[in-house]
PDB file of C-alpha atoms in Angstrom:
ATOM      1  CA  MET A 304      18.410  14.948   1.431  1.00 44.00           C
ATOM      2  CA  HIS A 305      14.666  15.328   1.842  1.00 52.00           C
ATOM      3  CA  ALA A 306      13.497  16.574   5.217  1.00 69.00           C
ATOM      4  CA  SER A 307       9.896  15.551   4.581  1.00 89.00           C
ATOM      5  CA  LEU A 308       8.613  12.137   5.595  1.00 95.00           C
ATOM      6  CA  LEU A 309       5.957  12.390   2.900  1.00 96.00           C
ATOM      7  CA  GLN A 310       7.623  12.699  -0.478  1.00 95.00           C
ATOM      8  CA  GLN A 311       5.738  14.043  -3.472  1.00 96.00           C
ATOM      9  CA  LEU A 312       6.052  11.597  -6.349  1.00 96.00           C
ATOM     10  CA  ASN A 313       4.512  13.601  -9.189  1.00 95.00           C
ATOM     11  CA  CYS A 314       4.433  17.072 -10.659  1.00 93.00           C
ATOM     12  CA  CYS A 315       1.047  18.671 -10.102  1.00 92.00           C
ATOM     13  CA  PRO A 316       0.829  22.385 -11.087  1.00 91.00           C
ATOM     14  CA  ALA A 317      -2.802  22.829 -10.031  1.00 91.00           C
ATOM     15  CA  PRO A 318      -3.541  20.401  -7.187  1.00 93.00           C
ATOM     16  CA  ARG A 319      -7.133  19.757  -6.134  1.00 92.00           C
ATOM     17  CA  SER A 320      -6.752  16.583  -4.057  1.00 94.00           C
ATOM     18  CA  GLU A 321      -4.154  14.312  -2.481  1.00 95.00           C
ATOM     19  CA  ILE A 322      -3.396  10.612  -2.131  1.00 97.00           C
ATOM     20  CA  LEU A 323      -1.056   9.690   0.723  1.00 98.00           C
ATOM     21  CA  CYS A 324       0.480   6.204   0.588  1.00 98.00           C
ATOM     22  CA  PHE A 325       2.171   4.217   3.359  1.00 98.00           C
ATOM     23  CA  PRO A 326       4.281   1.166   2.417  1.00 96.00           C
ATOM     24  CA  HIS A 327       4.985  -2.195   4.027  1.00 93.00           C
ATOM     25  CA  ALA A 328       7.858  -2.951   6.423  1.00 90.00           C
ATOM     26  CA  GLY A 329      11.114  -2.531   4.539  1.00 87.00           C
ATOM     27  CA  GLY A 330       9.294  -0.616   1.798  1.00 89.00           C
ATOM     28  CA  SER A 331       9.983   2.889   0.563  1.00 91.00           C
ATOM     29  CA  ALA A 332       8.208   5.734  -1.209  1.00 94.00           C
ATOM     30  CA  SER A 333       9.465   4.468  -4.561  1.00 93.00           C
ATOM     31  CA  TYR A 334       7.192   1.409  -4.239  1.00 94.00           C
ATOM     32  CA  PHE A 335       4.373   3.719  -5.406  1.00 97.00           C
ATOM     33  CA  GLN A 336       6.400   5.683  -7.982  1.00 96.00           C
ATOM     34  CA  ARG A 337       4.909   4.073 -11.089  1.00 95.00           C
ATOM     35  CA  TRP A 338       1.431   5.148  -9.963  1.00 96.00           C
ATOM     36  CA  ALA A 339       2.375   8.791 -10.528  1.00 96.00           C
ATOM     37  CA  ALA A 340       2.201   8.658 -14.330  1.00 94.00           C
ATOM     38  CA  HIS A 341      -1.370   7.324 -14.274  1.00 94.00           C
ATOM     39  CA  LEU A 342      -3.128   9.884 -12.113  1.00 94.00           C
ATOM     40  CA  PRO A 343      -5.747  12.366 -13.300  1.00 91.00           C
ATOM     41  CA  GLU A 344      -4.807  16.022 -13.433  1.00 91.00           C
ATOM     42  CA  GLY A 345      -5.024  17.785 -10.127  1.00 93.00           C
ATOM     43  CA  VAL A 346      -4.040  14.823  -7.909  1.00 95.00           C
ATOM     44  CA  ILE A 347      -0.874  14.935  -5.810  1.00 96.00           C
ATOM     45  CA  LEU A 348       0.652  11.578  -4.894  1.00 97.00           C
ATOM     46  CA  ARG A 349       2.771  11.466  -1.758  1.00 97.00           C
ATOM     47  CA  ALA A 350       4.330   8.446  -0.059  1.00 97.00           C
ATOM     48  CA  LEU A 351       6.015   7.830   3.255  1.00 97.00           C
ATOM     49  CA  GLN A 352       9.817   7.662   3.209  1.00 94.00           C
ATOM     50  CA  LEU A 353      11.057   6.419   6.552  1.00 93.00           C
ATOM     51  CA  PRO A 354      14.716   6.865   7.565  1.00 89.00           C
ATOM     52  CA  LEU A 355      17.422   4.334   6.609  1.00 84.00           C
ATOM     53  CA  ARG A 356      16.431   4.106   2.943  1.00 83.00           C
ATOM     54  CA  GLU A 357      17.142   5.765  -0.395  1.00 74.00           C
ATOM     55  CA  ASP A 358      17.684   9.503   0.150  1.00 76.00           C
ATOM     56  CA  ARG A 359      17.206   9.329   3.955  1.00 78.00           C
ATOM     57  CA  LEU A 360      19.909   6.777   4.747  1.00 71.00           C
ATOM     58  CA  GLU A 361      21.678   8.885   7.360  1.00 76.00           C
ATOM     59  CA  LEU A 362      18.638   9.824   9.422  1.00 84.00           C
ATOM     60  CA  PRO A 363      17.933   8.122  12.767  1.00 87.00           C
ATOM     61  CA  PRO A 364      15.239   5.423  12.753  1.00 86.00           C
ATOM     62  CA  LEU A 365      11.671   5.943  13.927  1.00 90.00           C
ATOM     63  CA  THR A 366      10.389   3.053  16.021  1.00 89.00           C
ATOM     64  CA  ASP A 367       7.620   4.752  18.009  1.00 93.00           C
ATOM     65  CA  MET A 368       4.257   4.944  16.277  1.00 95.00           C
ATOM     66  CA  ALA A 369       3.003   7.906  18.306  1.00 94.00           C
ATOM     67  CA  GLU A 370       6.112   9.922  17.434  1.00 96.00           C
ATOM     68  CA  LEU A 371       5.858   9.001  13.752  1.00 96.00           C
ATOM     69  CA  VAL A 372       2.188  10.001  13.625  1.00 97.00           C
ATOM     70  CA  ARG A 373       2.962  13.256  15.447  1.00 96.00           C
ATOM     71  CA  LEU A 374       5.585  14.154  12.843  1.00 96.00           C
ATOM     72  CA  LEU A 375       3.324  13.167   9.964  1.00 97.00           C
ATOM     73  CA  ILE A 376       0.384  15.153  11.337  1.00 97.00           C
ATOM     74  CA  LYS A 377       2.643  18.193  11.594  1.00 96.00           C
ATOM     75  CA  GLU A 378       3.469  17.838   7.886  1.00 96.00           C
ATOM     76  CA  VAL A 379      -0.073  17.107   6.706  1.00 96.00           C
ATOM     77  CA  THR A 380      -1.783  19.888   8.654  1.00 95.00           C
ATOM     78  CA  ALA A 381       0.732  22.360   7.205  1.00 95.00           C
ATOM     79  CA  LEU A 382      -0.425  21.505   3.671  1.00 94.00           C
ATOM     80  CA  PRO A 383      -3.252  23.406   1.948  1.00 93.00           C
ATOM     81  CA  LYS A 384      -6.576  21.829   2.885  1.00 93.00           C
ATOM     82  CA  ARG A 385      -7.712  19.564   0.046  1.00 93.00           C
ATOM     83  CA  PRO A 386      -9.692  16.311  -0.211  1.00 93.00           C
ATOM     84  CA  CYS A 387      -7.302  13.605   0.934  1.00 95.00           C
ATOM     85  CA  ILE A 388      -7.277   9.822   0.689  1.00 96.00           C
ATOM     86  CA  LEU A 389      -4.983   7.561   2.706  1.00 98.00           C
ATOM     87  CA  LEU A 390      -3.777   4.154   1.527  1.00 98.00           C
ATOM     88  CA  GLY A 391      -1.643   1.864   3.643  1.00 98.00           C
ATOM     89  CA  HIS A 392      -0.377  -1.638   2.960  1.00 97.00           C
ATOM     90  CA  SER A 393       0.615  -4.105   5.709  1.00 95.00           C
ATOM     91  CA  MET A 394       2.628  -2.052   8.246  1.00 95.00           C
ATOM     92  CA  GLY A 395       1.562   1.031   6.310  1.00 97.00           C
ATOM     93  CA  ALA A 396      -2.108   0.205   6.884  1.00 97.00           C
ATOM     94  CA  ILE A 397      -1.639   0.670  10.631  1.00 96.00           C
ATOM     95  CA  ILE A 398       0.142   3.979  10.053  1.00 97.00           C
ATOM     96  CA  ALA A 399      -2.703   5.085   7.759  1.00 98.00           C
ATOM     97  CA  TRP A 400      -5.297   4.037  10.376  1.00 97.00           C
ATOM     98  CA  GLU A 401      -3.567   5.988  13.138  1.00 96.00           C
ATOM     99  CA  MET A 402      -3.163   8.954  10.785  1.00 97.00           C
ATOM    100  CA  ALA A 403      -6.873   8.926   9.941  1.00 97.00           C
ATOM    101  CA  LEU A 404      -7.750   8.899  13.655  1.00 96.00           C
ATOM    102  CA  ALA A 405      -5.347  11.733  14.411  1.00 96.00           C
ATOM    103  CA  LEU A 406      -6.560  13.875  11.509  1.00 97.00           C
ATOM    104  CA  GLU A 407     -10.136  13.391  12.664  1.00 96.00           C
ATOM    105  CA  GLN A 408      -9.112  14.685  16.091  1.00 94.00           C
ATOM    106  CA  CYS A 409      -7.612  17.706  14.297  1.00 93.00           C
ATOM    107  CA  ARG A 410     -10.983  18.247  12.574  1.00 93.00           C
ATOM    108  CA  GLN A 411      -9.465  17.341   9.211  1.00 94.00           C
ATOM    109  CA  PRO A 412     -11.109  13.977   8.520  1.00 95.00           C
ATOM    110  CA  VAL A 413      -9.810  12.165   5.462  1.00 96.00           C
ATOM    111  CA  SER A 414     -12.115  11.663   2.489  1.00 95.00           C
ATOM    112  CA  HIS A 415     -11.467   7.921   2.483  1.00 96.00           C
ATOM    113  CA  LEU A 416      -9.220   5.351   4.162  1.00 97.00           C
ATOM    114  CA  PHE A 417      -7.924   2.385   2.153  1.00 98.00           C
ATOM    115  CA  ILE A 418      -6.574  -0.554   4.152  1.00 98.00           C
ATOM    116  CA  SER A 419      -4.554  -3.305   2.455  1.00 98.00           C
ATOM    117  CA  GLY A 420      -2.992  -6.474   3.827  1.00 95.00           C
ATOM    118  CA  GLN A 421      -3.664  -5.872   7.514  1.00 96.00           C
ATOM    119  CA  THR A 422      -5.915  -7.213  10.246  1.00 95.00           C
ATOM    120  CA  PRO A 423      -8.114  -4.783  12.196  1.00 94.00           C
ATOM    121  CA  PRO A 424      -6.812  -3.147  15.399  1.00 92.00           C
ATOM    122  CA  ASP A 425      -8.540  -5.705  17.653  1.00 88.00           C
ATOM    123  CA  VAL A 426      -6.971  -8.713  15.876  1.00 82.00           C
ATOM    124  CA  MET A 427      -3.302  -7.772  16.081  1.00 72.00           C
ATOM    125  CA  ARG A 428      -0.946 -10.742  16.405  1.00 70.00           C
ATOM    126  CA  GLN A 429       1.851 -10.697  18.956  1.00 74.00           C
ATOM    127  CA  SER A 430       5.362 -11.104  17.539  1.00 75.00           C
ATOM    128  CA  GLN A 431       8.866  -9.966  18.461  1.00 73.00           C
ATOM    129  CA  PHE A 432      10.854 -10.375  15.253  1.00 72.00           C
ATOM    130  CA  HIS A 433      12.626  -7.068  15.848  1.00 70.00           C
ATOM    131  CA  LEU A 434      14.305  -8.712  18.874  1.00 71.00           C
ATOM    132  CA  GLY A 435      15.167 -11.935  17.063  1.00 66.00           C
ATOM    133  CA  SER A 436      18.338 -13.029  15.338  1.00 79.00           C
ATOM    134  CA  ASP A 437      19.232 -12.010  11.803  1.00 77.00           C
ATOM    135  CA  GLN A 438      18.320 -15.509  10.602  1.00 81.00           C
ATOM    136  CA  GLN A 439      14.899 -15.338  12.263  1.00 79.00           C
ATOM    137  CA  LEU A 440      14.197 -11.994  10.610  1.00 78.00           C
ATOM    138  CA  ILE A 441      15.396 -13.237   7.214  1.00 77.00           C
ATOM    139  CA  ALA A 442      13.205 -16.349   7.555  1.00 75.00           C
ATOM    140  CA  GLU A 443      10.200 -14.175   8.383  1.00 77.00           C
ATOM    141  CA  VAL A 444      10.519 -11.858   5.380  1.00 76.00           C
ATOM    142  CA  ALA A 445      11.410 -14.783   3.095  1.00 72.00           C
ATOM    143  CA  ARG A 446       7.753 -15.812   3.352  1.00 73.00           C
ATOM    144  CA  PHE A 447       6.868 -12.756   1.273  1.00 71.00           C
ATOM    145  CA  SER A 448       7.806 -11.659  -2.223  1.00 61.00           C
ATOM    146  CA  ALA A 449       8.656  -8.019  -1.414  1.00 62.00           C
ATOM    147  CA  THR A 450      12.275  -8.536  -0.283  1.00 66.00           C
ATOM    148  CA  PRO A 451      14.310 -10.616  -2.771  1.00 66.00           C
ATOM    149  CA  ALA A 452      16.418 -13.284  -1.059  1.00 66.00           C
ATOM    150  CA  SER A 453      19.387 -12.204  -3.206  1.00 70.00           C
ATOM    151  CA  LEU A 454      19.666  -8.975  -1.191  1.00 69.00           C
ATOM    152  CA  PHE A 455      20.913 -10.982   1.778  1.00 72.00           C
ATOM    153  CA  GLU A 456      23.775 -12.496  -0.246  1.00 75.00           C
ATOM    154  CA  PHE A 457      25.751  -9.239  -0.296  1.00 72.00           C
ATOM    155  CA  PRO A 458      27.147  -8.192   3.109  1.00 76.00           C
ATOM    156  CA  ALA A 459      26.665  -4.419   2.687  1.00 73.00           C
ATOM    157  CA  LEU A 460      23.105  -4.780   1.382  1.00 76.00           C
ATOM    158  CA  ARG A 461      22.310  -7.445   3.953  1.00 80.00           C
ATOM    159  CA  GLU A 462      23.301  -5.149   6.816  1.00 79.00           C
ATOM    160  CA  LEU A 463      21.259  -2.235   5.461  1.00 81.00           C
ATOM    161  CA  VAL A 464      18.138  -4.270   4.675  1.00 82.00           C
ATOM    162  CA  LEU A 465      18.197  -5.999   8.052  1.00 84.00           C
ATOM    163  CA  GLU A 466      18.527  -2.641   9.801  1.00 84.00           C
ATOM    164  CA  GLN A 467      15.532  -1.277   7.884  1.00 85.00           C
ATOM    165  CA  LEU A 468      13.437  -4.355   8.612  1.00 88.00           C
ATOM    166  CA  ARG A 469      14.382  -4.558  12.278  1.00 89.00           C
ATOM    167  CA  HIS A 470      13.386  -0.938  12.927  1.00 89.00           C
ATOM    168  CA  ASP A 471      10.189  -1.251  10.871  1.00 92.00           C
ATOM    169  CA  TYR A 472       9.207  -4.419  12.742  1.00 90.00           C
ATOM    170  CA  ALA A 473       9.923  -2.605  16.006  1.00 92.00           C
ATOM    171  CA  LEU A 474       7.582   0.189  14.886  1.00 93.00           C
ATOM    172  CA  ILE A 475       4.673  -2.170  14.264  1.00 92.00           C
ATOM    173  CA  GLU A 476       5.359  -4.728  17.000  1.00 90.00           C
ATOM    174  CA  ARG A 477       5.599  -2.084  19.733  1.00 90.00           C
ATOM    175  CA  TRP A 478       2.440  -0.359  18.545  1.00 92.00           C
ATOM    176  CA  GLN A 479      -0.596  -0.332  20.793  1.00 87.00           C
ATOM    177  CA  PRO A 480      -3.890   0.794  19.216  1.00 86.00           C
ATOM    178  CA  THR A 481      -4.798   4.366  20.118  1.00 78.00           C
ATOM    179  CA  THR A 482      -8.483   3.458  20.146  1.00 76.00           C
ATOM    180  CA  THR A 483     -10.910   0.954  18.713  1.00 74.00           C
ATOM    181  CA  GLU A 484     -13.550   3.639  18.188  1.00 82.00           C
ATOM    182  CA  LYS A 485     -15.202   4.036  14.810  1.00 93.00           C
ATOM    183  CA  LEU A 486     -13.782   6.391  12.207  1.00 96.00           C
ATOM    184  CA  SER A 487     -16.242   8.819  10.602  1.00 96.00           C
ATOM    185  CA  SER A 488     -14.554   8.445   7.198  1.00 96.00           C
ATOM    186  CA  PRO A 489     -15.453   5.613   4.796  1.00 96.00           C
ATOM    187  CA  ILE A 490     -13.150   2.591   4.791  1.00 97.00           C
ATOM    188  CA  THR A 491     -12.340   0.366   1.832  1.00 97.00           C
ATOM    189  CA  VAL A 492     -10.360  -2.814   2.460  1.00 98.00           C
ATOM    190  CA  LEU A 493      -8.238  -4.340  -0.293  1.00 98.00           C
ATOM    191  CA  HIS A 494      -7.427  -8.028   0.030  1.00 97.00           C
ATOM    192  CA  GLY A 495      -5.314 -10.681  -1.659  1.00 96.00           C
ATOM    193  CA  ARG A 496      -7.311 -13.902  -1.800  1.00 96.00           C
ATOM    194  CA  GLU A 497      -4.282 -16.061  -0.992  1.00 95.00           C
ATOM    195  CA  ASP A 498      -2.879 -13.736   1.669  1.00 94.00           C
ATOM    196  CA  SER A 499      -1.554 -15.924   4.508  1.00 91.00           C
ATOM    197  CA  GLU A 500      -1.515 -12.923   6.874  1.00 91.00           C
ATOM    198  CA  VAL A 501      -5.129 -11.752   6.590  1.00 95.00           C
ATOM    199  CA  THR A 502      -8.175 -13.958   6.131  1.00 95.00           C
ATOM    200  CA  LEU A 503     -11.253 -12.755   4.270  1.00 96.00           C
ATOM    201  CA  HIS A 504     -13.171 -12.755   7.557  1.00 96.00           C
ATOM    202  CA  GLU A 505     -10.517 -10.580   9.211  1.00 96.00           C
ATOM    203  CA  ALA A 506     -10.587  -8.194   6.257  1.00 97.00           C
ATOM    204  CA  GLN A 507     -14.381  -7.928   6.575  1.00 97.00           C
ATOM    205  CA  CYS A 508     -14.060  -7.131  10.292  1.00 96.00           C
ATOM    206  CA  TRP A 509     -12.699  -3.677   9.400  1.00 97.00           C
ATOM    207  CA  SER A 510     -16.366  -2.818   8.829  1.00 97.00           C
ATOM    208  CA  LYS A 511     -16.692  -2.423  12.616  1.00 95.00           C
ATOM    209  CA  PHE A 512     -14.285   0.507  12.546  1.00 96.00           C
ATOM    210  CA  THR A 513     -16.243   3.015  10.482  1.00 97.00           C
ATOM    211  CA  SER A 514     -19.570   4.712  11.053  1.00 96.00           C
ATOM    212  CA  SER A 515     -19.658   5.474   7.332  1.00 95.00           C
ATOM    213  CA  GLU A 516     -19.568   3.396   4.157  1.00 96.00           C
ATOM    214  CA  PHE A 517     -17.540   0.169   4.059  1.00 97.00           C
ATOM    215  CA  ARG A 518     -16.402  -1.727   0.974  1.00 97.00           C
ATOM    216  CA  LEU A 519     -14.153  -4.710   0.384  1.00 98.00           C
ATOM    217  CA  TYR A 520     -12.431  -5.696  -2.860  1.00 97.00           C
ATOM    218  CA  SER A 521     -10.280  -8.761  -3.397  1.00 97.00           C
ATOM    219  CA  TRP A 522      -7.920  -9.930  -6.108  1.00 97.00           C
ATOM    220  CA  PRO A 523      -5.988 -13.120  -6.768  1.00 97.00           C
ATOM    221  CA  GLY A 524      -2.607 -13.113  -5.065  1.00 94.00           C
ATOM    222  CA  ASP A 525      -0.716 -13.339  -1.793  1.00 93.00           C
ATOM    223  CA  HIS A 526       0.233 -10.620   0.692  1.00 93.00           C
ATOM    224  CA  PHE A 527       1.767  -8.571  -2.112  1.00 93.00           C
ATOM    225  CA  TYR A 528      -1.088  -8.957  -4.597  1.00 95.00           C
ATOM    226  CA  LEU A 529      -1.019  -5.170  -5.152  1.00 94.00           C
ATOM    227  CA  THR A 530       2.321  -5.419  -6.982  1.00 92.00           C
ATOM    228  CA  THR A 531       0.367  -7.114  -9.789  1.00 94.00           C
ATOM    229  CA  HIS A 532      -2.996  -5.393  -9.382  1.00 96.00           C
ATOM    230  CA  TRP A 533      -1.807  -1.821  -8.727  1.00 96.00           C
ATOM    231  CA  GLN A 534      -3.730  -0.434 -11.698  1.00 95.00           C
ATOM    232  CA  ALA A 535      -7.046  -1.787 -10.399  1.00 96.00           C
ATOM    233  CA  ILE A 536      -6.240  -0.373  -6.964  1.00 96.00           C
ATOM    234  CA  LEU A 537      -5.397   3.026  -8.413  1.00 95.00           C
ATOM    235  CA  HIS A 538      -8.694   2.882 -10.301  1.00 93.00           C
ATOM    236  CA  GLN A 539     -10.530   2.435  -6.982  1.00 94.00           C
ATOM    237  CA  LEU A 540      -8.645   5.325  -5.389  1.00 95.00           C
ATOM    238  CA  CYS A 541      -9.471   7.667  -8.227  1.00 92.00           C
ATOM    239  CA  GLN A 542     -13.120   6.635  -8.224  1.00 91.00           C
ATOM    240  CA  ARG A 543     -13.310   7.908  -4.661  1.00 90.00           C
ATOM    241  CA  LEU A 544     -11.736  11.221  -5.634  1.00 85.00           C
ATOM    242  CA  PHE A 545     -13.590  11.889  -8.880  1.00 76.00           C
ATOM    243  CA  SER A 546     -16.568  10.693 -10.865  1.00 45.00           C
ATOM    244  CA  HIS A 547     -14.106   9.808 -13.652  1.00 37.00           C
ATOM    245  CA  THR A 548     -11.078   7.529 -13.499  1.00 37.00           C
ATOM    246  CA  PRO A 549      -7.622   7.936 -15.023  1.00 41.00           C
ATOM    247  CA  ASP A 550      -6.640   6.466 -18.328  1.00 42.00           C
ATOM    248  CA  MET A 551      -4.959   3.155 -17.695  1.00 40.00           C
ATOM    249  CA  PRO A 552      -2.348   1.634 -19.970  1.00 36.00           C
TER     250      PRO A 552
END
């Protein structure tokens, strides 16, 4: 069992920089696994692995954002200091935002923050799905393509997936923004043009939260557009790390 919340997804004998990824509610580190084979030399890829999934099934859930960020900061600040990019999608975007703020307070500002599939901190919607019935939670996630409906047809899987989702929704729905101050690091927002959760205007409003460079890129697709366009997203990440980009298949 891995003790680390941030799991390294690739072998990197001579690391020079890091990409830290934070998945959506119900997601796991393995969501980013296929990215590992397409990175340039010298880049470590790590991804958040919350409890109740894969190799951390027996660990107690984390439903407090401040506690999660505290634990993550402890891990990240213990790593060798290297250029570091954060990418978060949906729930993970809020974790990445809070991580970027906390690292700046530790005088370790990130090189770049990538936000995907999330409204800015001052446009958070109020919901309480983590307190709802199983059917309400299933109906909510059924609107997205990330959790196959077939998972809920098997009692053992249904129980596990619902537990993951309920605790992840609690994490994001109980969250209160630490601050709405500007980040000194550049922010790039990634957007699915048919995303029902984030409008183009809301995506553009992230520009208010950086005193540095802001960019926005959009692709065809819904809330999980990045499942299709992951190579283009990885290209953008690597452009921010190096003047060259990785070879893409």
